[in-house]
PDB file of C-alpha atoms in Angstrom:
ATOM      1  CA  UNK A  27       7.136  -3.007  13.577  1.00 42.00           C
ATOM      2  CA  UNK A  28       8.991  -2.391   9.870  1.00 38.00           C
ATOM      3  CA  UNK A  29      12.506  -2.146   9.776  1.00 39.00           C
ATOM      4  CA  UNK A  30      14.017   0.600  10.950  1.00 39.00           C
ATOM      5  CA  UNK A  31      12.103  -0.220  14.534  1.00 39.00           C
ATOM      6  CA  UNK A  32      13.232  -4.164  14.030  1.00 38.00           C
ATOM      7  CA  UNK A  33      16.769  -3.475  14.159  1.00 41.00           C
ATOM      8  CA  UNK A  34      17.121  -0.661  16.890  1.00 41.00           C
ATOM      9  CA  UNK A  35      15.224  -3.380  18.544  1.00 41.00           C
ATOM     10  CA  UNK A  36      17.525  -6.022  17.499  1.00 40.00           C
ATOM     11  CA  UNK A  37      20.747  -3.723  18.726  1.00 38.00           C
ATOM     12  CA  UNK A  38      19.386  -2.798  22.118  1.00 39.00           C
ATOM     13  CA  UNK A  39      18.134  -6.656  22.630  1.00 41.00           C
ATOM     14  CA  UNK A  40      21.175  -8.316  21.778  1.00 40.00           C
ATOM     15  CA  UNK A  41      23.391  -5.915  23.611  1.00 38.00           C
ATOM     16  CA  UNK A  42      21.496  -7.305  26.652  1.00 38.00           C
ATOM     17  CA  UNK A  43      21.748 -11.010  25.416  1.00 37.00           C
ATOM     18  CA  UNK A  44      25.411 -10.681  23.965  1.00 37.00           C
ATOM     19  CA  UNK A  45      27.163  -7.142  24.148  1.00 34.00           C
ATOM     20  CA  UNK A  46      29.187  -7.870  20.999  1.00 34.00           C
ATOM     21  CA  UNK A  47      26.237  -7.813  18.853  1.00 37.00           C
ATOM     22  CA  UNK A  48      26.772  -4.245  18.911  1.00 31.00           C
ATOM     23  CA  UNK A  49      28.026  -4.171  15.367  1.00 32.00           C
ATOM     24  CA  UNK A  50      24.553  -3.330  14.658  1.00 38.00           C
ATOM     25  CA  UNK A  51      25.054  -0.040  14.942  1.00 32.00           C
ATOM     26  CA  UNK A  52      23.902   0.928  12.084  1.00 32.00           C
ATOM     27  CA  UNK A  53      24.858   0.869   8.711  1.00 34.00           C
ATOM     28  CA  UNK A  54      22.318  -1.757   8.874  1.00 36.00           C
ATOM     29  CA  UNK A  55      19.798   1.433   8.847  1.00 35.00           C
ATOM     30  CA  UNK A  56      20.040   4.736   8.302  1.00 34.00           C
ATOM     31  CA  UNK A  57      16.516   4.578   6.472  1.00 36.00           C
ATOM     32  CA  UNK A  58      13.690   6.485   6.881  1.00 35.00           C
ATOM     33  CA  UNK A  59      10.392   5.570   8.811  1.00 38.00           C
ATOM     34  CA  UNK A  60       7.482   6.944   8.155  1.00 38.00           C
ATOM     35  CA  UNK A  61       3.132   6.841   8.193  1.00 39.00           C
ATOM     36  CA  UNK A  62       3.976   5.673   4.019  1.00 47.00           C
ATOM     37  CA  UNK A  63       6.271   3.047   4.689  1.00 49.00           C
ATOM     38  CA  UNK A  64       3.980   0.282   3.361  1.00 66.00           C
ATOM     39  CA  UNK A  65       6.327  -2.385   3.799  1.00 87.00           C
ATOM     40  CA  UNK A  66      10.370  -3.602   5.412  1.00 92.00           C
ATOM     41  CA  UNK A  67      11.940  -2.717   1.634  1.00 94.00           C
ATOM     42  CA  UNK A  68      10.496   0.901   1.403  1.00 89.00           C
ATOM     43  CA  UNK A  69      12.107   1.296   4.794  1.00 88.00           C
ATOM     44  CA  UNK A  70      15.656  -0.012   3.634  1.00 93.00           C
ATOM     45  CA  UNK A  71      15.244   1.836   0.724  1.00 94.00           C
ATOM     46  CA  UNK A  72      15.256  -1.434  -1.935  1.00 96.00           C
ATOM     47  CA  UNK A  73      13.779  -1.136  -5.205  1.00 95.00           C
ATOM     48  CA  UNK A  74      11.749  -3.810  -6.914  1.00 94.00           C
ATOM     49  CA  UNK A  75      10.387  -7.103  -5.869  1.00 95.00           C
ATOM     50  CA  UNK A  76      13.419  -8.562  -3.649  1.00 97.00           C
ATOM     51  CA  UNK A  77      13.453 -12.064  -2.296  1.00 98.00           C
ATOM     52  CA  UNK A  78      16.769 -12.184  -0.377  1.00 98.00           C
ATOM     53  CA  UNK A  79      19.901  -9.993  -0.029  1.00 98.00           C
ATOM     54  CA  UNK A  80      23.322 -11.377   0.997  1.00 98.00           C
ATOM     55  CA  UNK A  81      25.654  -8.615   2.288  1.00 98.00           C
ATOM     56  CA  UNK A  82      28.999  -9.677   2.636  1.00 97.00           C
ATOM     57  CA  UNK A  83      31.567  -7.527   4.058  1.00 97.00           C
ATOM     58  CA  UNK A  84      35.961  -7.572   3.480  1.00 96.00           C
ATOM     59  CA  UNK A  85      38.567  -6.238   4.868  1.00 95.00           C
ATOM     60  CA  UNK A  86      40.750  -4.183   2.060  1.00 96.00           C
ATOM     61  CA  UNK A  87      44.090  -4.564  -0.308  1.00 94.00           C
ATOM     62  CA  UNK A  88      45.419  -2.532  -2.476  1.00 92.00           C
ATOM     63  CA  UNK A  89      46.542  -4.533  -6.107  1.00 93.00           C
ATOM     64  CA  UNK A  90      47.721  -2.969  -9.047  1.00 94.00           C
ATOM     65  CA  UNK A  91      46.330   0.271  -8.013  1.00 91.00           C
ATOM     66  CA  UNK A  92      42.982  -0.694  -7.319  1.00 91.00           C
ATOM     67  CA  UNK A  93      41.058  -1.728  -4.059  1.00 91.00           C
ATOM     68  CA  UNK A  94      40.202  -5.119  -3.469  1.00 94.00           C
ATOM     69  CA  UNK A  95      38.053  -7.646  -1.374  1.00 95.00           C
ATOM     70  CA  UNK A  96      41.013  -9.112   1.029  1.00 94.00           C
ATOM     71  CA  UNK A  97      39.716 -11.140   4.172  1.00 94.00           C
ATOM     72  CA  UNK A  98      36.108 -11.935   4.922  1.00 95.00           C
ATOM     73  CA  UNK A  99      34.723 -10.023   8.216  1.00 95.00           C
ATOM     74  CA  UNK A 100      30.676 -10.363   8.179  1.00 96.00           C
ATOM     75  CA  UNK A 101      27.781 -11.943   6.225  1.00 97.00           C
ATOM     76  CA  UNK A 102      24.191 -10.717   6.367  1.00 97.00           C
ATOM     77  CA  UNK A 103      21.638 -12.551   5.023  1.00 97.00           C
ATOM     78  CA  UNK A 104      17.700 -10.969   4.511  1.00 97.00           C
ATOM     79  CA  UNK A 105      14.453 -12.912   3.254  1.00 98.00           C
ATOM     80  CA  UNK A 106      11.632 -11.037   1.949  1.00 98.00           C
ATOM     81  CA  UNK A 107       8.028 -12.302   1.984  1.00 96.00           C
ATOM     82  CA  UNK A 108       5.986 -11.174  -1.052  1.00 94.00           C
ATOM     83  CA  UNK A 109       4.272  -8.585   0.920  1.00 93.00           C
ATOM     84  CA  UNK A 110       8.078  -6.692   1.244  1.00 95.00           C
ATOM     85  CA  UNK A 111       8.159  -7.844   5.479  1.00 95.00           C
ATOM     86  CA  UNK A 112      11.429  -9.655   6.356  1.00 96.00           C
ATOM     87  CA  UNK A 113      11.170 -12.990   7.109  1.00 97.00           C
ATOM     88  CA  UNK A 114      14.281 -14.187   8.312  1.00 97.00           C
ATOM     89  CA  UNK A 115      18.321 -12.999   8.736  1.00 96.00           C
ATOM     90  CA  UNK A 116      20.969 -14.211   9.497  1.00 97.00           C
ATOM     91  CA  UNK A 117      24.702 -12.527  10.760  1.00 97.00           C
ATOM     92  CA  UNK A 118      27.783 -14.231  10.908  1.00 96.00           C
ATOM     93  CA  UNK A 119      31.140 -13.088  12.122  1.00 95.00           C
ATOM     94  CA  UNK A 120      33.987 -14.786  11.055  1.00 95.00           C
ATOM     95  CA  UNK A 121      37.015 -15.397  12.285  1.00 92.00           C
ATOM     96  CA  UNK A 122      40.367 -13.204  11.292  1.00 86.00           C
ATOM     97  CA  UNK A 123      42.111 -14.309   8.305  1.00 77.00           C
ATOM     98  CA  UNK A 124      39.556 -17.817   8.544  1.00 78.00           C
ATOM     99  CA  UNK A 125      36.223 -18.628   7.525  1.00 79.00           C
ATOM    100  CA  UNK A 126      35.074 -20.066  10.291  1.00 89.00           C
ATOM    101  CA  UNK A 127      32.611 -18.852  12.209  1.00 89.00           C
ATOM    102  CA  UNK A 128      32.995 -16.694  15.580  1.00 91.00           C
ATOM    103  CA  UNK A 129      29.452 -15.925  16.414  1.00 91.00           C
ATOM    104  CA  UNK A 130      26.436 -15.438  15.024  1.00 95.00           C
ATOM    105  CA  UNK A 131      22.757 -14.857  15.243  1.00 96.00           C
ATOM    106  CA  UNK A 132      19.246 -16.102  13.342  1.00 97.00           C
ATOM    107  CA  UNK A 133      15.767 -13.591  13.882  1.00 97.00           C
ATOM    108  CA  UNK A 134      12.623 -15.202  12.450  1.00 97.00           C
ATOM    109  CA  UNK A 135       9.700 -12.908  12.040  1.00 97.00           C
ATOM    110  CA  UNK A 136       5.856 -13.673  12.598  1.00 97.00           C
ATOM    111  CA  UNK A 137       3.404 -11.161  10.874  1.00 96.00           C
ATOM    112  CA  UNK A 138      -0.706 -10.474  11.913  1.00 95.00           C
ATOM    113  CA  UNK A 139      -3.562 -10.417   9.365  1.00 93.00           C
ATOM    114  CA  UNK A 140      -2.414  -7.162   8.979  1.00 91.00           C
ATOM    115  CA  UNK A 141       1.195  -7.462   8.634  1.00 91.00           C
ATOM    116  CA  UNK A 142       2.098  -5.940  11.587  1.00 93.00           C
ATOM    117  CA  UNK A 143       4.909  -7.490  13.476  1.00 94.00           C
ATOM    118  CA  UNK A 144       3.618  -9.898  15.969  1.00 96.00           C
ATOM    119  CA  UNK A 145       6.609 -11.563  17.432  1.00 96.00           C
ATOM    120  CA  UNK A 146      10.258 -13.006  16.669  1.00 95.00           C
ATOM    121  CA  UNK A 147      12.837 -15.462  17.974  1.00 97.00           C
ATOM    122  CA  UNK A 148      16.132 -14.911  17.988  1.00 97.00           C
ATOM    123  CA  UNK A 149      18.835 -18.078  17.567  1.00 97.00           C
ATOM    124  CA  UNK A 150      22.535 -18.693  18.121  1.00 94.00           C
ATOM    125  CA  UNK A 151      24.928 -19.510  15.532  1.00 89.00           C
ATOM    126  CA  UNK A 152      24.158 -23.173  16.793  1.00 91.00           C
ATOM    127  CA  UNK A 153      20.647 -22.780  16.523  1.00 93.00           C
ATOM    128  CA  UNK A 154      19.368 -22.382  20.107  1.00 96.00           C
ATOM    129  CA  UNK A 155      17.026 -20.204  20.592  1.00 97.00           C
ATOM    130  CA  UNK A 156      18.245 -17.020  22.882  1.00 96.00           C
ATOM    131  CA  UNK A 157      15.075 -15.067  23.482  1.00 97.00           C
ATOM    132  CA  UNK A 158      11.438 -14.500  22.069  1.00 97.00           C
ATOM    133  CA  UNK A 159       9.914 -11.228  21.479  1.00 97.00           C
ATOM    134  CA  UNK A 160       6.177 -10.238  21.677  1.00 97.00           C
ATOM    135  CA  UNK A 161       5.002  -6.599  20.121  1.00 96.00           C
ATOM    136  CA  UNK A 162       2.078  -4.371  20.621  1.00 96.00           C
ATOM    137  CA  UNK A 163       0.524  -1.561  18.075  1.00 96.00           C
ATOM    138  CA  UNK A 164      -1.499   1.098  18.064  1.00 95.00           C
ATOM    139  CA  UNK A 165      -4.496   1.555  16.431  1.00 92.00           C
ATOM    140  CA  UNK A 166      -2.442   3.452  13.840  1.00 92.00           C
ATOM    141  CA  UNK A 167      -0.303   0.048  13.555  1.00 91.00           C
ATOM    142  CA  UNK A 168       2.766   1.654  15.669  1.00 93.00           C
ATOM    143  CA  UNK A 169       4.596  -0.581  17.640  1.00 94.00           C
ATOM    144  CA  UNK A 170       4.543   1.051  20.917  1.00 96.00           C
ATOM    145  CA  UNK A 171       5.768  -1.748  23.145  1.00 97.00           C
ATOM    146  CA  UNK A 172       7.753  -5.147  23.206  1.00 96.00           C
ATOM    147  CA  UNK A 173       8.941  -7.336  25.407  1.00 97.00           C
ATOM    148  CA  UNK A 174      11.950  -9.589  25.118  1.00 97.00           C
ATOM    149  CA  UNK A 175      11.549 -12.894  26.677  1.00 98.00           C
ATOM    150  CA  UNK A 176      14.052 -15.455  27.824  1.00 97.00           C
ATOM    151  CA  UNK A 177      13.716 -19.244  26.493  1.00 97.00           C
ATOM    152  CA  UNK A 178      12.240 -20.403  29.511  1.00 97.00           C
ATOM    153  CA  UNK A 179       9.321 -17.733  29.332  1.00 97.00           C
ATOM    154  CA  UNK A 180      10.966 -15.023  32.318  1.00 97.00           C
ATOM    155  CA  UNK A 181      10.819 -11.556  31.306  1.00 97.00           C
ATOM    156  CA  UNK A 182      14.760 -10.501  29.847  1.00 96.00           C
ATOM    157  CA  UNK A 183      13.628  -7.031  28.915  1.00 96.00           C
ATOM    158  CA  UNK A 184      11.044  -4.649  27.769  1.00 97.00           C
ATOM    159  CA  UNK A 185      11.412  -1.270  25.670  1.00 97.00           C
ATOM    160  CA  UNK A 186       8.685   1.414  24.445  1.00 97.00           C
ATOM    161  CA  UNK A 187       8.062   3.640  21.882  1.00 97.00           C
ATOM    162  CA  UNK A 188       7.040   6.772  20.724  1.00 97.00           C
ATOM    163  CA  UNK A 189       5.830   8.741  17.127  1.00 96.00           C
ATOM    164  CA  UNK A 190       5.335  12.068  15.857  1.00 95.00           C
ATOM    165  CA  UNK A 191       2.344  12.975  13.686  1.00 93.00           C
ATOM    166  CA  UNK A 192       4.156  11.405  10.901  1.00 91.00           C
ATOM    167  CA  UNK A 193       4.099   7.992  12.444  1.00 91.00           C
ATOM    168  CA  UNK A 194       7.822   8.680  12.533  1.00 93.00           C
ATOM    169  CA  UNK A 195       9.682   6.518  15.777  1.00 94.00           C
ATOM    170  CA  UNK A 196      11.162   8.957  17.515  1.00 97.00           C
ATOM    171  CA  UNK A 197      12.098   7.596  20.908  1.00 98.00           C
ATOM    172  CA  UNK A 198      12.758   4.954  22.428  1.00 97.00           C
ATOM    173  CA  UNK A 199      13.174   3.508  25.615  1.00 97.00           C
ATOM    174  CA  UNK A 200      14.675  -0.342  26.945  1.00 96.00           C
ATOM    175  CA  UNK A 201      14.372  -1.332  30.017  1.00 96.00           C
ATOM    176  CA  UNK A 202      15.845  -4.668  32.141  1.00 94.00           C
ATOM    177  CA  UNK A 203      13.520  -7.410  33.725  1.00 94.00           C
ATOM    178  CA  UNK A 204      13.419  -4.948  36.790  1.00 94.00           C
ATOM    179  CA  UNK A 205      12.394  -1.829  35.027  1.00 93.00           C
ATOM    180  CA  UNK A 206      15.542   0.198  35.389  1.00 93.00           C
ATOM    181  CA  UNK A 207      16.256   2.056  32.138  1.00 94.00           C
ATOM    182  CA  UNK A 208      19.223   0.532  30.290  1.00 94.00           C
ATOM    183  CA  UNK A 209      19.379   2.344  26.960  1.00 94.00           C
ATOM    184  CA  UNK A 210      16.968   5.175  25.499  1.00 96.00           C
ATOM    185  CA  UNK A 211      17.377   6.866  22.061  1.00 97.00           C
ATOM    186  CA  UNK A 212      15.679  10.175  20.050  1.00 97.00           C
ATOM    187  CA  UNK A 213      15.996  10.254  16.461  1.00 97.00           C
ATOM    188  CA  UNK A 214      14.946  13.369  13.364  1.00 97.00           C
ATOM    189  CA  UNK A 215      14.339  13.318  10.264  1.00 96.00           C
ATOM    190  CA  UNK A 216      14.923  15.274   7.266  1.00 96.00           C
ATOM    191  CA  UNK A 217      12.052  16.511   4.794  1.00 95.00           C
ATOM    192  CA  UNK A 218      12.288  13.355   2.821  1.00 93.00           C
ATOM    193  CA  UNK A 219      11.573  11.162   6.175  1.00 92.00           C
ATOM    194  CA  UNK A 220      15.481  10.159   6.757  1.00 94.00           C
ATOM    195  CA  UNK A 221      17.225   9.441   9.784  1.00 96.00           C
ATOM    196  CA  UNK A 222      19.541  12.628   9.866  1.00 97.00           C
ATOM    197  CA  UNK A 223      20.010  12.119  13.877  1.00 97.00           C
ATOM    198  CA  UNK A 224      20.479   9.836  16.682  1.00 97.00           C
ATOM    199  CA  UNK A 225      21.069  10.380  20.066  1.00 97.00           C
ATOM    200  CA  UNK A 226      21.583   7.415  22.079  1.00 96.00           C
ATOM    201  CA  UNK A 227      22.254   7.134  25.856  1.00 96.00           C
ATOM    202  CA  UNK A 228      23.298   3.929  27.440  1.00 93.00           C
ATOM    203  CA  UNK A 229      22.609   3.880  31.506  1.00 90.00           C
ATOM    204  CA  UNK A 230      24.684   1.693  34.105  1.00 84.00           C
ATOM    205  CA  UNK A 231      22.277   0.448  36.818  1.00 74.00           C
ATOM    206  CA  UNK A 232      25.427  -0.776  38.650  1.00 75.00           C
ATOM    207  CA  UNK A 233      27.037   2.786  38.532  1.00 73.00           C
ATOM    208  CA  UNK A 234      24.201   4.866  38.162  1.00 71.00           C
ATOM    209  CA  UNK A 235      26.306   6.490  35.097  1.00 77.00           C
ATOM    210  CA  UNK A 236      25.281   7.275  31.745  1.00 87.00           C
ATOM    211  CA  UNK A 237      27.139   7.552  28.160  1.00 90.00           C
ATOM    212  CA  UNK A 238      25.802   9.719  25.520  1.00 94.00           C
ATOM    213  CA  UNK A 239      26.665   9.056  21.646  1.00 95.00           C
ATOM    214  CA  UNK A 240      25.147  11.753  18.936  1.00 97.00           C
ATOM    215  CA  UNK A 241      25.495  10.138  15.496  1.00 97.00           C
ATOM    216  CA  UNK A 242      24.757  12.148  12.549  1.00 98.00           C
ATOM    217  CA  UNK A 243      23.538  10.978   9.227  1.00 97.00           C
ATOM    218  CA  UNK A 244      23.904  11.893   5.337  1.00 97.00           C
ATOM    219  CA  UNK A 245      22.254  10.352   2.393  1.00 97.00           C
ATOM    220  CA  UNK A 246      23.421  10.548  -1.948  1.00 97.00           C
ATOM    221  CA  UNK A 247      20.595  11.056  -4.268  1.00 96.00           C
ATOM    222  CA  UNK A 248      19.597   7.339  -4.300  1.00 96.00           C
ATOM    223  CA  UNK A 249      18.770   7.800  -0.816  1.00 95.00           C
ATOM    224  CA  UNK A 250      21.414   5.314   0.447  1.00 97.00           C
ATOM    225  CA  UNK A 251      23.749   7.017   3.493  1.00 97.00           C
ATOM    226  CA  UNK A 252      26.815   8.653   2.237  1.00 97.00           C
ATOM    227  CA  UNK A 253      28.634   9.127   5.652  1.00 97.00           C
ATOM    228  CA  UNK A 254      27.763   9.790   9.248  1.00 97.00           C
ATOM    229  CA  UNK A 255      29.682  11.515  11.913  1.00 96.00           C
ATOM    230  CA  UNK A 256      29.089  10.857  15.688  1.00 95.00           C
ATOM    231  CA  UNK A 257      30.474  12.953  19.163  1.00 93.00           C
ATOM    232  CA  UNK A 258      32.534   9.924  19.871  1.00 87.00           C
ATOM    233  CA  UNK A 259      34.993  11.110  17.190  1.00 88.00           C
ATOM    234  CA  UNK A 260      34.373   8.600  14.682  1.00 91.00           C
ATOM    235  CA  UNK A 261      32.987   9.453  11.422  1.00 95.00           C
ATOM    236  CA  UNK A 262      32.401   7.191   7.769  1.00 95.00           C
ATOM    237  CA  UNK A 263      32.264   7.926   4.089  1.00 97.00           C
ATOM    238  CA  UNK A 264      30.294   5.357   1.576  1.00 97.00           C
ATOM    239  CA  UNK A 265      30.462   4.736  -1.793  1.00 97.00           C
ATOM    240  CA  UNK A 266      28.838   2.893  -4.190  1.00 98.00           C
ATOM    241  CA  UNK A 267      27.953   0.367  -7.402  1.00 98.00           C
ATOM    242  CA  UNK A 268      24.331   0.320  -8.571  1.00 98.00           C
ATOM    243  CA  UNK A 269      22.274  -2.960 -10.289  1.00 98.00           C
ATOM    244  CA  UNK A 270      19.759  -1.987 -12.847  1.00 97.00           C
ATOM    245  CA  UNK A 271      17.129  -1.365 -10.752  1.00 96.00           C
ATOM    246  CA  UNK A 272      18.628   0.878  -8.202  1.00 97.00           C
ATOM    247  CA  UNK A 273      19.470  -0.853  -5.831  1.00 98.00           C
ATOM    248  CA  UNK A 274      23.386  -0.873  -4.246  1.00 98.00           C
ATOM    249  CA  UNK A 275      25.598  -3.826  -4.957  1.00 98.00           C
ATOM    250  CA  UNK A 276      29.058  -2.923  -3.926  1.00 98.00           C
ATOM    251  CA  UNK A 277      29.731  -0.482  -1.027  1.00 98.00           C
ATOM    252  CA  UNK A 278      33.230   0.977   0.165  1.00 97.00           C
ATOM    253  CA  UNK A 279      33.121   2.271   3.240  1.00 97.00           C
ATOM    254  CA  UNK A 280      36.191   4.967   5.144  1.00 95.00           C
ATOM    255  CA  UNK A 281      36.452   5.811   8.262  1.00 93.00           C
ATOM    256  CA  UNK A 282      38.476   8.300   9.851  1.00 91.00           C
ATOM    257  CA  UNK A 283      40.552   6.069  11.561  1.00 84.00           C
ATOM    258  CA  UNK A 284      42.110   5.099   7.899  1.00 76.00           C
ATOM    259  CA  UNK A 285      39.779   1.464   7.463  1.00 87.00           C
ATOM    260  CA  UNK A 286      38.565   0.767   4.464  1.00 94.00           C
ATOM    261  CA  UNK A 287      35.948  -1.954   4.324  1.00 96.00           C
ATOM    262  CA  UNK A 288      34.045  -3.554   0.987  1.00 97.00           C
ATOM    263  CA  UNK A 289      30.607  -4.750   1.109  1.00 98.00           C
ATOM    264  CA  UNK A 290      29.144  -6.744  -1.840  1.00 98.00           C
ATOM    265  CA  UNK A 291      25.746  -7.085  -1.918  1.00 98.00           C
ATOM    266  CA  UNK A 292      24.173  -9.849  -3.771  1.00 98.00           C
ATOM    267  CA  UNK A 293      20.280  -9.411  -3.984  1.00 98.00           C
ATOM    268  CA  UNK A 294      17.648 -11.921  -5.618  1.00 98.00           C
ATOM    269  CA  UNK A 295      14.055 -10.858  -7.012  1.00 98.00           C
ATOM    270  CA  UNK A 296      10.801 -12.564  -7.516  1.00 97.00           C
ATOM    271  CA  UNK A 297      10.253 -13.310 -10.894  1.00 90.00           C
ATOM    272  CA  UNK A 298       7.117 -11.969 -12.166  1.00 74.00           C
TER     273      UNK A 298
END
């Protein structure tokens, strides 16, 4: 499973585990997925041999005319094995106007001989493990299935998958311990394999309701997403600073709701 399955599993699985992990909604990835993604940094559209990217993200003040970092909101933190999988990341949410830490969340990622996806854990901000997940692939190396599993080895949750010809996710479908549907979400893509839309709908076993959200998505000529727009009347605009090898350092981000958010991305390579 590359990237752009890991965290739509990560959102769906955490909302189950702990609903306000739900900021993973995803700025995280609006990349595209498919049969030539070779590795996790083709699919989050990074450049060159990374080793680790630090994303933190600010609230914003205006000084002197010009926009600055002001309080600390988010940190995410990405490892990179040589191959280009993710090992490990790490969120943290941080207290208003404090840096101390609200919540947070650890994934660790296992790989096959053929660096497919095998399993991951996912940890508290205290380092307790919250649930395990196991993966199965196709013979084309699509993850089809996974299964979320509690510490103690019970079944939390379970979710499919599906792919067009272009080994392109398209659907997908998570499920509680007792099979009811919980969420289930169909994504296109553009010419150039990016996520131009989502449409996610989230079902209440306890009311039998449902709640449908249609996000779409636009991308600049780097390939990094420019804005999205979704039915729930919310809508975003990004911006952004560039290192030498093409790959985004400083994002501003504006929403329609008049928030302004800076992201500053700090990004480490292998040395050759």
């Amino acid at each position: 499973m590359f990237i752009c399955t890991i965290f739509n599993h990560q959102i769906q699985n955490t909302t189950t585990v702990k609903k306000a992990f739900l900021f993973l909604s995803i700025s995280l990835l609006l990349a595209s997925c498919s049969s030539e993604i070779k590795n996790d940094l083709f699919t989050l559209n990074l450049k060159d041999s990374v080793k680790s990217t630090t994303s933190k993200t600010y609230t914003t003040i205006e000084k002197f005319g010009k926009l600055e970092p002001d309080h600390l909101m988010t940190m995410v933190s990405s490892s990179f094995l040589l191959s280009g999988n993710i090992s490990t990341d790490i969120y943290l949410s941080y207290k208003w106007k404090s840096h101390e830490v609200s919540f947070g969340w650890k994934n660790t990622y296992n790989y096959d001989e053929n660096n497919l996806l095998s399993d991951y854990n996912l940890y508290n901000e205290n380092g307790k493990l919250i649930s395990k997940s196991i993966s199965k692939h196709d013979n084309k190396g699509n993850e089809i299935e996974y299964n979320d599993y509690n510490p103690d080895g019970s079944l939390l949750a379970g979710a499919k998958n599906k792919y067009d010809s272009k080994g392109r996710l398209t659907e997908n479908t998570l499920s509680d311990k007792d099979g009811n549907i919980t969420y289930s979400t169909k994504t296109t893509y553009n010419s150039l394999n990016q996520e131009i839309k989502k449409t996610t709908v989230r079902h209440s076993t306890e009311t039998s309701s449902s709640y449908t959200d249609t996000s779409t998505y636009q991308y600049n000529k780097n390939g990094d997403n420019s804005g999205s727009q979704s039915t729930n009347d919310y809508s975003n605009h990004n911006t952004y600073t560039y290192d030498e090898n093409g790959n985004w350092t400083t994002r501003i981000s504006t929403d329609n709701r008049s928030k302004k958010t800076i992201t500053i991305r700090t990004i480490e390579y292998y040395q050759e």
